[in-house]
Steps between C-alpha positions, in 0.01 A plus 500: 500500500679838416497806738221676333250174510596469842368844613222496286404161703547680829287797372242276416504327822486797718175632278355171601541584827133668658594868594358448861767191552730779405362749744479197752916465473582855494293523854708219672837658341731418757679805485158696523488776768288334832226698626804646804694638202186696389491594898886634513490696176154657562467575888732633770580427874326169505435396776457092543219331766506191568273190615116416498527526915339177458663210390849642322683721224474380177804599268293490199327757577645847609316841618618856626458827525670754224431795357407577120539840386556591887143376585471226818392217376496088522644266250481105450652236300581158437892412527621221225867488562777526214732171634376132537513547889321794451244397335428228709470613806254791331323164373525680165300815582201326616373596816392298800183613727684745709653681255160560370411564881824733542379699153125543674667582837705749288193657290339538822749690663512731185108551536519571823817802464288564166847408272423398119582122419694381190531140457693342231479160454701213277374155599357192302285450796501467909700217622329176462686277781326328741592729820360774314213357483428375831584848647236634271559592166195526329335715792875771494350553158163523560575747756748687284229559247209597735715721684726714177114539381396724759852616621435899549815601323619515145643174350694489181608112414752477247585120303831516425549128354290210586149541645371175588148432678412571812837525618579791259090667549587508881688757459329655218122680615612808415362838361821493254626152340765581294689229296824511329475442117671157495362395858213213464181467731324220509279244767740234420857423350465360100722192679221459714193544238678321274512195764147558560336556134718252339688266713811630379745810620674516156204655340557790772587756213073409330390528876666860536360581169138363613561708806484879444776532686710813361461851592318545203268257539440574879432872456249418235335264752434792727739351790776768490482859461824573337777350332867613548742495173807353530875564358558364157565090558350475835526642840802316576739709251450848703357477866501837575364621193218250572434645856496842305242404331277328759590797731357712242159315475456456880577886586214543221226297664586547863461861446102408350414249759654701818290795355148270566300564761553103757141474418518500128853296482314239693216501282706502176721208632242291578315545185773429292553160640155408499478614152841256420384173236140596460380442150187554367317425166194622299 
């Protein structure tokens, strides 16, 4: 085969390839900044709490105080870890119970000192182990979401790679979801539909396809507000240029939602989740 056969082979293989499996790659980059690089390059004098005052601290999931723009306010994400070690003892981003209890115990200290919340969140999904859930997994969500829906203080959630079910959602009832162009957002991995639909994780690339997943997608489904462009080949060539960018976008809608009157915010927020996946037909 001679060199230009070869690359028009590869050409045609990577055409082949769905865009959202693209999109899908791009947001599990390794070298893709983690929701705490957003936090560093955006906010100042952070300020880290720690534990659920219940059970433990989980490192997956870290909260603090900061300032943006020299306003007080609270800010929460999801640690992944860059080295092996890292990683695992961050079980990969994905949070236990208490750090879902720690972010709640966090959002109500900001409601109660009136600070803003920004959340960002990269996670395929809370952590599934056993332990987790016998200290209550399913009900930290629950609570997560029934409490961010009537928190009395602005909430902007920002998806800054993977978004996965109710893991990802827990930290995401919000009057702001912003999502970063080549982030994905979706109720299940296309691994794990792919297991489900067909019995087979190889045809995860059709199952992220079948899923909606991108930004695109998800905006035109109604569940995010915004989405935030990215530096030419992803956001992993230029961090900071990619925090410029999101920093742009959140100064934007944090100055329209902390200009609401609580009543309306609360009002708005609630409607647009109730509003989320309903179809209707003549």
């Amino acid at each position: 085969m001679t060199e230009q056969a070869g690359k028009v082979e590869q050409m045609q293989a990577a055409e082949s390839v769905p865009a959202a499996w693209l999109k899908t790659e791009l947001a599990r980059h390794p070298q893709r900044p983690y929701p705490m690089d957003y936090i560093k390059h955006i906010f100042t004098d952070f300020s880290e709490i720690h534990g659920d005052r219940a059970f433990g601290d989980d490192p997956a999931m870290s909260c603090g105080m900061a300032r943006f723009d020299g306003e007080e306010v609270m800010v929460i994400g999801n640690l992944k870890g860059r080295t092996v070690k890292e990683r695992v003892q961050r079980k990969f981003g994905s949070p236990d119970p208490e750090g879902y209890r720690k972010a709640l115990r966090a959002m109500k200290l900001a409601e109660k000192f009136g600070r803003p919340v920004f959340t960002f969140i990269d996670l395929a999904g809370a952590y599934p182990g056993i332990g987790a859930e016998e200290r209550g997994q399913a009900e930290a969500i629950a609570r997560n979401l029934r409490e961010m829906a009537r928190l009395r203080v602005p909430i902007l959630a920002t998806i800054t790679g993977e978004g996965g079910s109710g893991g990802a959602l827990a930290l995401a009832v919000a009057d702001r979801v912003l999502m970063l162009e080549n982030a994905i957002y979706s109720v299940i991995s296309p691994e794990g539909c792919a297991s489900i639909m067909w019995r087979d994780a190889s045809k995860r690339a059709q199952a992220a396809e079948a899923l909606k997943l991108t930004a695109e997608n998800v905006k035109a489904l109604g569940c995010v507000d915004d989405v935030v462009p990215e530096p030419d080949g992803g956001a992993h060539t230029d961090a900071e240029a990619s925090a410029r960018f999101l920093k742009e976008k959140l100064k934007w809608h944090f100055g329209e939602v902390k200009a609401m009157p609580v009543e309306t915010m609360l009002q708005q927020r609630f409607t647009k989740f109730r509003n989320i996946a309903q179809f209707y037909s003549s």
